[in-house]
Coordinates of C-alpha atoms and ligand atoms in Angstrom, one line a residue:
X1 CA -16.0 -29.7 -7.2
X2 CA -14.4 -30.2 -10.5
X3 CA -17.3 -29.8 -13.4
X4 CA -20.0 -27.9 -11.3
X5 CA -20.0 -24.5 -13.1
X6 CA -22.7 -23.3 -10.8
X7 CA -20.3 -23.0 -7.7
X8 CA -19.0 -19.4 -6.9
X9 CA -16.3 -17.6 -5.3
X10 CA -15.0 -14.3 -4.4
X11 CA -11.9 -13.0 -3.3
X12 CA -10.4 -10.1 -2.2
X13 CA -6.6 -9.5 -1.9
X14 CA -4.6 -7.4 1.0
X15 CA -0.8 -6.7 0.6
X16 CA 1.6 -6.7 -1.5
X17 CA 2.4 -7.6 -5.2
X18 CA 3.3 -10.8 -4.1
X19 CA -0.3 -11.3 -2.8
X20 CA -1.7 -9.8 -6.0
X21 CA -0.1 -12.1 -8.2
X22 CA -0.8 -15.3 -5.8
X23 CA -4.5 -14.2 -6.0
X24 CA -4.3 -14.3 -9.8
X25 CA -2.9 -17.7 -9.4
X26 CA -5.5 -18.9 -7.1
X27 CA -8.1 -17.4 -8.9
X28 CA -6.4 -19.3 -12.0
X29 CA -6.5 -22.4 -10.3
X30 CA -10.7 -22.0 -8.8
X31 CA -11.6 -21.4 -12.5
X32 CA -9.9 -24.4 -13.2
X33 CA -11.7 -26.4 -10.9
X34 CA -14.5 -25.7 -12.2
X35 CA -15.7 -22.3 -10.0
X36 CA -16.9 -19.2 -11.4
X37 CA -15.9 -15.2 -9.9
X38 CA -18.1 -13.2 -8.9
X39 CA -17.9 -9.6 -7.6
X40 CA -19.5 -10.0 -4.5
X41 CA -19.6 -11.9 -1.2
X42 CA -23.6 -12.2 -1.5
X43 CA -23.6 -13.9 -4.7
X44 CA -20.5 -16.3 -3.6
X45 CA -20.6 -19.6 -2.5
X46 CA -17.0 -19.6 -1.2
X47 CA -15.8 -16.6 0.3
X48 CA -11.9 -16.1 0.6
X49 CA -9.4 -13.4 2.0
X50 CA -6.3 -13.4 0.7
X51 CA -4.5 -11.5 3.3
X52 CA -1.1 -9.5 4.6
X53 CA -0.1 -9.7 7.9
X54 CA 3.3 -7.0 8.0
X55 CA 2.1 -4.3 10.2
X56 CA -1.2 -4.8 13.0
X57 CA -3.1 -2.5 10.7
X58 CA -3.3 -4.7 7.5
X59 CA -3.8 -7.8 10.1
X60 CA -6.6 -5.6 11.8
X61 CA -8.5 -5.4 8.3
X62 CA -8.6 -8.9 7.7
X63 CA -10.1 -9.7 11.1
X64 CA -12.6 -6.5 11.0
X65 CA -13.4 -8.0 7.2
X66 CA -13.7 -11.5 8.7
X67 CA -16.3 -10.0 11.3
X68 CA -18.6 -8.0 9.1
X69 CA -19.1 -11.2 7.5
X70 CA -20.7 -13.9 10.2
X71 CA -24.4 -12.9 9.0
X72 CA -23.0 -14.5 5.5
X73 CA -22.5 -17.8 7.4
X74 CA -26.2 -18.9 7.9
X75 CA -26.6 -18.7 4.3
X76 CA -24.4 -21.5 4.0
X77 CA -21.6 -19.7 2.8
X78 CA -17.9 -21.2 3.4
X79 CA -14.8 -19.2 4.6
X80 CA -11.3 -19.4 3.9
X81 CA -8.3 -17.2 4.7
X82 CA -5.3 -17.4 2.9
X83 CA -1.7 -16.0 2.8
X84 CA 0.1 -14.3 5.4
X85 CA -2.4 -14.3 8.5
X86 CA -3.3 -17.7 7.9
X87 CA -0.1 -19.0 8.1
X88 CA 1.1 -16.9 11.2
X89 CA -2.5 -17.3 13.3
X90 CA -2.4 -20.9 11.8
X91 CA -5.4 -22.9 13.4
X92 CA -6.2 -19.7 16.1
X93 CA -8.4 -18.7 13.3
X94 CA -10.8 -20.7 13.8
X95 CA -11.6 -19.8 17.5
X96 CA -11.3 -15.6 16.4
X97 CA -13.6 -16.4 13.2
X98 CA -15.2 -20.0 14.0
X99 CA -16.9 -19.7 10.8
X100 CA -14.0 -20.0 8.5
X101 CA -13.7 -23.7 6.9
X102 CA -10.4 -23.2 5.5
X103 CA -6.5 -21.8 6.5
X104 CA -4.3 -21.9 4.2
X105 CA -0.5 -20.2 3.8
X106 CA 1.2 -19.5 0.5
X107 CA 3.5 -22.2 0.6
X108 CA 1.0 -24.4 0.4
X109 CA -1.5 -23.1 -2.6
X110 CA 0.3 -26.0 -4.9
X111 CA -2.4 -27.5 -3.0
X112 CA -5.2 -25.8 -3.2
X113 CA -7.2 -27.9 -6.1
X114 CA -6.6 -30.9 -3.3
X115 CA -8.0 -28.3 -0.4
X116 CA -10.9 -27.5 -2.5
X117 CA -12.2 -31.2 -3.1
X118 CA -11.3 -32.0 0.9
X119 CA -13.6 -28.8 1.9
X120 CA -16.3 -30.1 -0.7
X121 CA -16.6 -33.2 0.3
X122 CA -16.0 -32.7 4.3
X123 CA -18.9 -30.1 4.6
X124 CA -20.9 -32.9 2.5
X125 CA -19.7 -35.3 4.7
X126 CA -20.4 -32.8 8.0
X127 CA -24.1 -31.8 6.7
X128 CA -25.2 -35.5 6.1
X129 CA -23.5 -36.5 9.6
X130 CA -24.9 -33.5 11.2
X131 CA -28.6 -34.4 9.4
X132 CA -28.4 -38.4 10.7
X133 CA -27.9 -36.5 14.0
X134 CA -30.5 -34.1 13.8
X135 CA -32.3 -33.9 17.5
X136 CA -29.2 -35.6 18.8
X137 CA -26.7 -33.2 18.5
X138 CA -25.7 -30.8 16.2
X139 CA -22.0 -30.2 16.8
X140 CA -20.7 -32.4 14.5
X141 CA -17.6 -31.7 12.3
X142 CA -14.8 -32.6 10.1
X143 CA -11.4 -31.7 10.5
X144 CA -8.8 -32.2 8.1
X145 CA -5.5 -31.9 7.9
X146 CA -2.6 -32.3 5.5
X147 CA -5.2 -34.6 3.4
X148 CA -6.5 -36.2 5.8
X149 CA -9.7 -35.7 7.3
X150 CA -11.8 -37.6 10.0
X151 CA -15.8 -36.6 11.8
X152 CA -15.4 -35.0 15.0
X153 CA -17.9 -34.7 17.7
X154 CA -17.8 -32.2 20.7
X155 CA -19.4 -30.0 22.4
X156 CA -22.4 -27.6 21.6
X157 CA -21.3 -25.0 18.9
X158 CA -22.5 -21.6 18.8
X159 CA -25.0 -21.3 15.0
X160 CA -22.2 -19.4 13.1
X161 CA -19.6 -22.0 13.6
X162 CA -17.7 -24.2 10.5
X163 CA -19.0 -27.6 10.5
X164 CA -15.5 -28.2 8.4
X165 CA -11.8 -27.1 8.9
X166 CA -9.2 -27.7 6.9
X167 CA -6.0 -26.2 6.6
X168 CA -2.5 -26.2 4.8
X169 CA 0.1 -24.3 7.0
X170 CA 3.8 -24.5 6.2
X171 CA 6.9 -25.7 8.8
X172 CA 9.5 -23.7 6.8
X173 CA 10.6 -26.9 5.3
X174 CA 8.6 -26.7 1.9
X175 CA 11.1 -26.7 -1.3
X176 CA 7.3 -26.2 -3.0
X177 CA 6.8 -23.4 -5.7
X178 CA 3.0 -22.3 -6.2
X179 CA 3.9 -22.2 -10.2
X180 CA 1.0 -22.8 -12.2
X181 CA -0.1 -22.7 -15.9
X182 CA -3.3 -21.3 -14.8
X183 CA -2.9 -18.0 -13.9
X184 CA -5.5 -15.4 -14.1
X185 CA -3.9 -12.1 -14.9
X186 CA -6.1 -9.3 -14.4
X187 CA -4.2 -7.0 -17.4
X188 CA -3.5 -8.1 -21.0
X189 CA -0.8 -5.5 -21.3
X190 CA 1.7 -6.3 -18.3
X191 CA 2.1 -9.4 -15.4
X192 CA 4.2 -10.8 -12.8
X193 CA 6.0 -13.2 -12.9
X194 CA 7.4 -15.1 -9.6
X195 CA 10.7 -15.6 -9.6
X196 CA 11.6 -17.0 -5.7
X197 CA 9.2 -17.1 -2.9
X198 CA 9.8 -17.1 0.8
X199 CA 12.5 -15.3 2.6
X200 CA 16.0 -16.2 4.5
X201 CA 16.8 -13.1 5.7
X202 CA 15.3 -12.6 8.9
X203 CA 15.7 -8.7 9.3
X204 CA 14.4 -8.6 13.3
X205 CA 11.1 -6.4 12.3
X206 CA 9.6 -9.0 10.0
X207 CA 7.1 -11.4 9.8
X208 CA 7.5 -12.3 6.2
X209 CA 10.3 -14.7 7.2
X210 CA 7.6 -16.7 9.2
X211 CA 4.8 -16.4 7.1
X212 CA 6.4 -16.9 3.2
X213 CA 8.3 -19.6 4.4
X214 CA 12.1 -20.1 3.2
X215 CA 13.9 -18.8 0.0
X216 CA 13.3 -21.4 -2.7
X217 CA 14.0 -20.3 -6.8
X218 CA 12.4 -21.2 -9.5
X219 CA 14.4 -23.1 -12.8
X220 CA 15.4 -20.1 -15.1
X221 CA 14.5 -22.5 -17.5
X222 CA 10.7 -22.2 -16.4
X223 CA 10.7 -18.3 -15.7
X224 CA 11.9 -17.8 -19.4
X225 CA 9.4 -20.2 -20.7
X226 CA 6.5 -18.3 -18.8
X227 CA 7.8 -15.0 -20.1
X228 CA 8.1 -15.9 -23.3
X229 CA 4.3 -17.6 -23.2
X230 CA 3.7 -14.0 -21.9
X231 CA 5.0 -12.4 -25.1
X232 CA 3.4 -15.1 -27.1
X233 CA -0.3 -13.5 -25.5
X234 CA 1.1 -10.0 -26.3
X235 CA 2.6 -9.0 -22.8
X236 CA 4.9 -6.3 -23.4
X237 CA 5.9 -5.7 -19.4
X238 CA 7.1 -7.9 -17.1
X239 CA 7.7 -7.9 -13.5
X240 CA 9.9 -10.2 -11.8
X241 CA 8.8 -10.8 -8.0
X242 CA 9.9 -12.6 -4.9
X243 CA 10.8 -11.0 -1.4
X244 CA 14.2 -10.5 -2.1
X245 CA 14.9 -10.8 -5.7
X246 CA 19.1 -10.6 -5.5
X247 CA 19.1 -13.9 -3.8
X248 CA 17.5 -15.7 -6.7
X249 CA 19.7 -18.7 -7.0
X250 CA 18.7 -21.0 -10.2
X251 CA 17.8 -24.7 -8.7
X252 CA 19.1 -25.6 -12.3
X253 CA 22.9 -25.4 -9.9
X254 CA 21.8 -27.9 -7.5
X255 CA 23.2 -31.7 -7.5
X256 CA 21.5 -33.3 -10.3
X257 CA 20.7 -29.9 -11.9
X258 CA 21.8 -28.8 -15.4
X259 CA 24.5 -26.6 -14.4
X260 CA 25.2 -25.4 -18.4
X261 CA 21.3 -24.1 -17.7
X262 CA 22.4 -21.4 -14.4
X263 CA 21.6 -18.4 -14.7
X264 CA 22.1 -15.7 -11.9
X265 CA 19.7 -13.1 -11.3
X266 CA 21.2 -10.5 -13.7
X267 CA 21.8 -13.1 -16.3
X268 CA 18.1 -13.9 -15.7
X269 CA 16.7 -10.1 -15.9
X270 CA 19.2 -9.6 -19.2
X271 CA 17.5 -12.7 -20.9
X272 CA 13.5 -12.1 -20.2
X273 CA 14.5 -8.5 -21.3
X274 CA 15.7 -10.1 -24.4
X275 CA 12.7 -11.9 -25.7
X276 CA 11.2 -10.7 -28.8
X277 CA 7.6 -8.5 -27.8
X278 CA 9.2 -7.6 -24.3
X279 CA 9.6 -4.0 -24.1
X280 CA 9.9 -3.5 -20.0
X281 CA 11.4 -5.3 -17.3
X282 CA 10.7 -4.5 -14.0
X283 CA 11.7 -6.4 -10.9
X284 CA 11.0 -6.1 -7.1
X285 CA 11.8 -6.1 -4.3
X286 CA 15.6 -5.9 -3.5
X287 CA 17.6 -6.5 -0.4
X288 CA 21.1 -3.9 -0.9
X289 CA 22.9 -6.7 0.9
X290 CA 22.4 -9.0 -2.1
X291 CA 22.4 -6.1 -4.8
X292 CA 25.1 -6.6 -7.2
X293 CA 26.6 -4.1 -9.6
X294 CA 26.0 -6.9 -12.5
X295 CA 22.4 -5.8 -12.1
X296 CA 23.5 -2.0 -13.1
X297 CA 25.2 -4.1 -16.2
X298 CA 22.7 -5.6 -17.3
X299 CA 20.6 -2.3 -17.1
X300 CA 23.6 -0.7 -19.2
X301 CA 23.8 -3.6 -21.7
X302 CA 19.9 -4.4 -22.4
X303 CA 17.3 -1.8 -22.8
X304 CA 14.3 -3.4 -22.1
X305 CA 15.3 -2.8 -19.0
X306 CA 13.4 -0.8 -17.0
X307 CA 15.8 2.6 -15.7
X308 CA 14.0 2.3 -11.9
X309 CA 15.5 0.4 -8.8
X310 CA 12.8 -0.2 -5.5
X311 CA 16.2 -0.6 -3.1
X312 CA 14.6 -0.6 0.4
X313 CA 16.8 1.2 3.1
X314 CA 14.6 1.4 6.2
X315 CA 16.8 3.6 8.1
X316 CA 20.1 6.1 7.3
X317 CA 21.8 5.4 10.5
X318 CA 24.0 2.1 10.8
X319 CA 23.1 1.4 14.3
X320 CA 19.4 1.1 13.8
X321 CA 20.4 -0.8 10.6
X322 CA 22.6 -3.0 13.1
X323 CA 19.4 -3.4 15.4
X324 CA 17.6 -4.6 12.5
X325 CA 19.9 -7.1 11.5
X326 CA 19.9 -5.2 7.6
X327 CA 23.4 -6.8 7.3
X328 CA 24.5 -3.5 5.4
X329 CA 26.1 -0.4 6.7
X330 CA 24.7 3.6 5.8
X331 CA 27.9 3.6 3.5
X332 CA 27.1 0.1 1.9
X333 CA 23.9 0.9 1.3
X334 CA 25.6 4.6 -0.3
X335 CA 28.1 2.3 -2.3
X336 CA 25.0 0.9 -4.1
X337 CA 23.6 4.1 -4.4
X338 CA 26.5 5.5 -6.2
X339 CA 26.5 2.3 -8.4
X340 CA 23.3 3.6 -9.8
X341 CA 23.8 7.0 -10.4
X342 CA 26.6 6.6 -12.7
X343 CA 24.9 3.8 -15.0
X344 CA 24.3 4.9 -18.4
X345 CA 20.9 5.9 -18.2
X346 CA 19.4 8.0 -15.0
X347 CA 18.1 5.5 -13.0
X348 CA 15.2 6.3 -10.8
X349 CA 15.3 5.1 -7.1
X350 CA 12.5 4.3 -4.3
X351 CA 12.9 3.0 -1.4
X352 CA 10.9 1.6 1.7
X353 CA 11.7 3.8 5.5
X354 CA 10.0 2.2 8.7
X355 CA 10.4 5.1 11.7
X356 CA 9.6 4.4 15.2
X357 CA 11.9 1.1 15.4
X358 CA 13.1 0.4 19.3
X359 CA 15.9 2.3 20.3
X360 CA 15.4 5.0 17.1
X361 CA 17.2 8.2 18.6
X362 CA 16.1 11.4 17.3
X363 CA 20.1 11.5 16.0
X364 CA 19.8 8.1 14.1
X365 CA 16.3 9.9 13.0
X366 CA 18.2 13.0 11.3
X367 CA 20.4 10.5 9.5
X368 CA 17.5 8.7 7.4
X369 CA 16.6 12.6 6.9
X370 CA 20.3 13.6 5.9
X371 CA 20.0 9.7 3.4
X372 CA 16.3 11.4 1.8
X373 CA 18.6 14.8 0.9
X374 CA 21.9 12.7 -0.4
X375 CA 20.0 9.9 -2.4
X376 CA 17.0 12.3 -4.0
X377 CA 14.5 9.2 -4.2
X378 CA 11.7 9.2 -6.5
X379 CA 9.6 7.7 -4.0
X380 CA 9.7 6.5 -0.6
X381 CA 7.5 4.3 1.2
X382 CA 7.2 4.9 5.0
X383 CA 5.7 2.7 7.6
X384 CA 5.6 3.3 11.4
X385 CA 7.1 0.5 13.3
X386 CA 4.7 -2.3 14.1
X387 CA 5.8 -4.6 16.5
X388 CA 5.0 -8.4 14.8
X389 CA 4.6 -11.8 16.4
X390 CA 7.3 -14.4 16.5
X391 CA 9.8 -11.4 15.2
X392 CA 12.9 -11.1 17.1
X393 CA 12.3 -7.1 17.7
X394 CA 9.2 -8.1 19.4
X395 CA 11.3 -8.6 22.6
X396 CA 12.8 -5.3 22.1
X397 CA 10.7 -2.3 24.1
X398 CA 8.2 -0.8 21.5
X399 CA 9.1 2.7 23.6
X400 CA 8.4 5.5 21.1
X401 CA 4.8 6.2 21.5
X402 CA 2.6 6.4 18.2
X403 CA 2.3 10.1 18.5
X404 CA 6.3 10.3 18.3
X405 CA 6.4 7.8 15.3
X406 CA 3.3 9.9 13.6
X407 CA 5.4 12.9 14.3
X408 CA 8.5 11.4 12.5
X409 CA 6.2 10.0 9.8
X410 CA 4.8 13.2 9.0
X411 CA 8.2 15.0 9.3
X412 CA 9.5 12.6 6.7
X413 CA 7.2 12.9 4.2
X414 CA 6.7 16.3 4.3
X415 CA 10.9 16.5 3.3
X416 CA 10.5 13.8 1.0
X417 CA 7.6 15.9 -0.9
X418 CA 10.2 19.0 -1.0
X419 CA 12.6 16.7 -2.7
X420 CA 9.8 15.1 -5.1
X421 CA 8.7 18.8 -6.1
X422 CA 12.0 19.9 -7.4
X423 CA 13.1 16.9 -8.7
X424 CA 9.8 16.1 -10.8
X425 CA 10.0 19.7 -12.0
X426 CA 13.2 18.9 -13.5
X427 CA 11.1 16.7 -16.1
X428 CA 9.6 19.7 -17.7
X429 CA 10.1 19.9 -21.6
X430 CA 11.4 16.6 -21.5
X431 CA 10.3 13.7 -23.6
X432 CA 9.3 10.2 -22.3
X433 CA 7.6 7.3 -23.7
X434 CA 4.7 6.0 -22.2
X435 CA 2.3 2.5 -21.7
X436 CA -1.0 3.8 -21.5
X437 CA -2.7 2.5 -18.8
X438 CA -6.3 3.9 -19.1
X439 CA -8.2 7.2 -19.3
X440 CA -9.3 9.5 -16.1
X441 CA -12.8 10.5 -17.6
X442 CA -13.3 13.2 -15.0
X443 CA -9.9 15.1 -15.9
X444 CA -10.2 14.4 -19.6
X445 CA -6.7 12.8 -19.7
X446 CA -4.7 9.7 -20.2
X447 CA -3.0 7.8 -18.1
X448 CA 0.5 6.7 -18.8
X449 CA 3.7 5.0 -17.0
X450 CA 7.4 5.8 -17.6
X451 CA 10.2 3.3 -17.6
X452 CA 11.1 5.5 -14.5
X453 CA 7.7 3.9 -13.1
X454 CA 6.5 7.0 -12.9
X455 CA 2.8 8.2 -13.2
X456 CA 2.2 10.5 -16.6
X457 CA -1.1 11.5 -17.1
X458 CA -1.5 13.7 -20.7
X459 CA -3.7 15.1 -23.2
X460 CA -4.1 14.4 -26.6
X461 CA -5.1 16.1 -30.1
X462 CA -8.8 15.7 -31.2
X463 CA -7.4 13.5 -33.9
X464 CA -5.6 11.4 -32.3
X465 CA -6.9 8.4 -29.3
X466 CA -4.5 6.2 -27.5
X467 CA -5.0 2.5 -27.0
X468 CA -4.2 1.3 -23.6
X469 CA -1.3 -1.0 -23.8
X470 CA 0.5 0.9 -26.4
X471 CA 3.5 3.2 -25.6
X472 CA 3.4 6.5 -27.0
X473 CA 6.1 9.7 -26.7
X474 CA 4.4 12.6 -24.0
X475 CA 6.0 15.8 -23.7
X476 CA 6.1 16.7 -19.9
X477 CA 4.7 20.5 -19.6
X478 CA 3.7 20.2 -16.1
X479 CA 4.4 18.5 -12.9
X480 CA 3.2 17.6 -9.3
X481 CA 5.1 16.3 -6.1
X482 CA 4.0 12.5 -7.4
X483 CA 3.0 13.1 -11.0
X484 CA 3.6 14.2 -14.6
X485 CA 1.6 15.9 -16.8
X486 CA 1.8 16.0 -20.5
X487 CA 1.3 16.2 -24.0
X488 CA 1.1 13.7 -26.5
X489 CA 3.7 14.1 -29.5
X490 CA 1.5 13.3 -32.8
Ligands
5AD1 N1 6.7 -2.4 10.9 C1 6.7 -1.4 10.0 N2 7.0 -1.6 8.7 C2 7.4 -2.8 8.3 N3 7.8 -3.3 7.1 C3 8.1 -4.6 7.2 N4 7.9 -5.0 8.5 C4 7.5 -3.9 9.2 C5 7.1 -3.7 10.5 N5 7.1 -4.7 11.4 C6 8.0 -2.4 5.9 C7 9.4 -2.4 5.4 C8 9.3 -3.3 4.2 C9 7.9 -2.9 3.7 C10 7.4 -3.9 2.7 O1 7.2 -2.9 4.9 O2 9.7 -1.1 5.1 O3 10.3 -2.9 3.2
SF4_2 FE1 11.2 -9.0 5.5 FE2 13.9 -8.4 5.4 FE3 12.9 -10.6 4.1 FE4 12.4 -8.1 3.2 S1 14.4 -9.0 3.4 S2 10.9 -9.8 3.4 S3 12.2 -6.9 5.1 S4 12.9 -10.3 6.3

C-alpha cells in the first residue's frame, strides 16, 4: 500500500502500557506505509483493535466492539485485531467475527509492513477472483499465512464475511523485538520505551505468558540510543516497560555478544537516568521475585530517578502466593518492602491485588488486609479473579461467587481509601516539583505529576501561565484520597 496517501486507518487500544506504546508503534509503522489516522471508524478504510485479553471483561469489550461494527463491513471496510486476543483466540476469530481480514499477536508486529501489503494485495486478489466469478459463486477467498497466501473456494458465505485472512500468531519461539524507528508517540513531553517483551514467569492466573510470548531483551546498547534520540526531541520523562522489568537480561551477554557492552537492569535504569535533558525515569512493571536491592541503589545514587516503585503483590498470605506460583513468600515480598522504605529518598509504592483467587480463605483475605495497613501504598490496583484460558488456575474450581469477590473488592478499597486519606494529608505544606501535564478548564487549575507519580492539580497567579511539559515547584495546601491540590511557587 506503500505511497497511496489516500488509504486510512483507525485504531483504538485496550490494556495496558504495553499496548499503548505497541499502538504508537503500529501506528508509527501504518504512517510509514503510507496510511493516514483518522479519528473514526466511518472515515477509515482499515479498522484495527488493538486489544487486552487479562480478565473476561477487557476480552468482552473487544468482542462487543468487534460486533457493533459488522454494518461497517458492507462498506468495504477491513478488520484486524491485534495484541492479546488475537494471539490467544488465534484463527477462532474469524468464525466469532467473520468479517475480520487480519489476526495478528505482538510478537509478530515486526511484521506488520509485510501483513499490510499481503492484506492489500489478497483482498485485490479476492475481489477480482470473486468478480471473474460473479453468478458463479461468490465465496471466494484468500488465506494467508506466515507470508504465504493461496485463493480458496468453499462454501456459501454469509454477506458480512472477509473475502481475506491473514494472520501472524506466535508459537513462543520468537527471539523477535517489535523495535522500530517509527514510533508515533502521542506526547512530546514524556514516552516509553520497551525494554523486554514477553513473559517467563508463568504465575498460574495469567494469560500474558501465552499471549506476549517468551522473555526476550533488548541490546542496552539500543535502549540508550532510543533514549538519548528521545532527549535529542526534547523528552524529558522516560518509562522503561516490559512485563517484568527485573528480568531484563542485556542480549549484548549472549555468545557472540559484546560482553564489555552488559548492562543489568539497574546499571540500565542508572544510565538512561544519566543522559543529558532526562529529568525522570520511571519504569514498570516489576515482579518482587526478581527485584534487586541494586535497583534501590541506583535510586539512591542518580536522581533522575523517579522516588515511585509499581511492586505488584496480589495477595498478603503465602499460601495463596504459593497457589499462584508468585515464587515469593509474604516476608519476601516484606524484605523488599523494607528495602524501600529506608532508601534515601521516600519512595512511593503501588501495587497490583487480584481477590477472589481459588481457594482464597477469608483468613488468607485478612492477611492482604493486615499487608495494605503494614506497607501504606500510595495506590493499589485491585482486580477480581478472572479465570483465563490455557492458565494453569483455570483447572482450579473458580468457587467464590462474584458477589463474595465484589464484596472483598469493595472491602479492600474502602481500607485502602482510609490509608490514601491520611497519608496524602501528610503532603500538606510540603513542596513538590511538578511536569505539567495540561489544564482542567472546568476547575480552573493545572494539572501536574510528582516524581512520586502522583496526580497534583494547582492554581496559579494571574501573572504567571505554566507550559505543559515544564516542571514547576507547587505548594500542597490541600488533599484528596487520590489527589493533590496546590499552589504554584512564583
Ligand atoms: N484475574 C484477575 N486479575 C488478573 N491480573 C492478571 N491476571 C488476572 C486474572 N486472571 C491482574 C494482576 C496483574 C494485573 C496487571 O492484572 O494483578 O498484576
Ligand atoms: Fe503475568 Fe506473572 Fe508474567 Fe506478570 S509476572 S505478566 S502476572 S505471568
Amino acid at each position: 500500500m506503500s505511497g497511496d496517501s489516500s488509504k486510512t486507518f483507525y485504531l483504538e487500544t485496550f490494556g495496558c502500557q504495553m499496548n499503548v506504546h505497541d499502538s504508537e508503534k503500529v501506528v508509527g509503522t501504518l504512517l510509514q506505509e503510507g496510511y493516514r489516522q483518522v479519528e473514526t471508524v466511518e472515515e477509515a478504510d482499515l479498522v484495527l483493535y488493538n486489544t487486552c485479553s487479562i480478565r473476561d471483561k477487557a476480552e468482552q469489550k473487544v468482542f462487543n466492539r468487534l460486533s457493533d461494527y459488522k454494518k461497517y463491513k458492507k462498506q468495504g471496510k477491513t478488520f484486524g485485531v491485534l495484541g492479546c486476543v488475537a494471539q490467544q483466540e488465534g484463527e477462532k476469530i474469524f468464525e466469532r467475527a467473520p468479517y475480520v481480514s487480519l489476526v495478528a499477536g505482538s510478537a509478530s508486529y515486526r511484521k506488520l509492513p509485510e501483513m499490510l501489503r499481503q492484506l492489500e494485495e489478497a483482498e485485490s486478489a479476492a475481489r477480482e477472483t470473486a468478480g471473474e466469478n460473479a453468478g458463479l459463486r461468490d465465496d471466494a477467498s484468500v488465506v494467508v499465512t506466515a507470508g504465504k497466501s493461496g485463493v480458496k473456494s468453499g462454501s456459501r458465505k454469509p454477506e458480512a464475511e472477509s473475502l481475506v485472512r491473514i494472520t501472524g500468531l506466535d508459537d513462543r519461539e520468537t527471539e523477535d523485538c517489535f523495535e522500530t524507528e517509527f514510533t508515533a508517540r502521542t506526547n512530546p513531553h514524556r514516552g516509553y520505551i520497551t525494554i523486554i517483551e514477553g513473559c517467563d514467569k508463568f504465575c498460574s492466573y495469567c494469560v500474558v505468558p501465552y499471549t506476549r510470548g517468551k522473555e526476550r531483551s533488548r541490546t542496552s546498547d539500543s535502549v540508550l540510543a532510543e533514549a538519548r534520540q528521545m532527549a535529542d526531541l526534547g523528552y524529558t520523562e522516560i518509562q522503561l516497560l516490559g512485563q517484568n522489568v527485573n528480568s531484563y537480561k542485556d542480549p549484548a551477554g549472549k555468545p557472540g555478544g559484546d560482553f564489555r557492552k552488559t548492562k543489568t537492569f539497574a546499571e540500565l535504569l542508572a544510565a538512561v537516568g544519566e543522559i543529558p535533558g532526562i529529568r525522570r525515569v520511571r519504569f514498570t512493571t516489576s515482579h518482587p521475585r526478581d527485584f534487586g536491592h541494586d535497583i534501590i541503589d541506583a535510586i539512591d545514587a542518580v536522581p533522575t530517578l523517579c522516588d515511585h516503585v509499581h511492586l505488584p503483590v496480589q495477595s498478603g498470605s503465602t499460601r495463596l502466593l504459593d497457589a499462584m506460583q508468585r515464587l515469593y513468600t509474604r516476608d519476601q515480598y516484606l524484605e523488599r518492602i523494607a528495602w524501600m522504605k529506608s532508601a534515601k529518598r521516600p519512595i512511593s509504592i503501588t501495587t497490583d491485588v487480584i481477590v477472589g483467587f481459588p481457594g482464597e480463605t477469608e483468613a488468607d483475605f485478612n492477611e492482604t488486609l493486615g499487608l495494605l495497613d503494614e506497607v501504606s501504598y500510595d495506590a493499589v490496583f485491585s482486580f477480581k479473579y478472572s479465570p483465563r484460558p490455557n492458565t494453569p488456575s483455570l483447572s482450579l474450581e473458580d468457587a467464590i461467587p462474584d458477589e463474595e469477590k465484589a464484596r472483598r473488592l469493595d472491602v479492600l478499597m474502602t481500607r485502602q481509601r482510609e490509608i490514601q486519606t491520611a497519608s496524602y494529608k501528610r503532603y500538606i505544606g510540603t513542596t513538590c516539583e511538578v511536569m505539567v501535564e495540561g489544564r482542567n478548564e472546568a476547575r480552573g487549575q493545572w494539572i501536574g505529576r510528582t516524581s512520586h507519580n502522583k496526580t497534583l492539580n494547582f492554581t496559579v497567579p494571574a501573572i504567571a501561565t505554566p507550559r505543559v511539559g515544564n516542571y514547576v515547584s507547587v505548594i500542597v495546601t490541600s488533599s484528596f484520597p487520590n489527589s493533590l491540590v496546590g499552589e504554584l511557587v512564583v
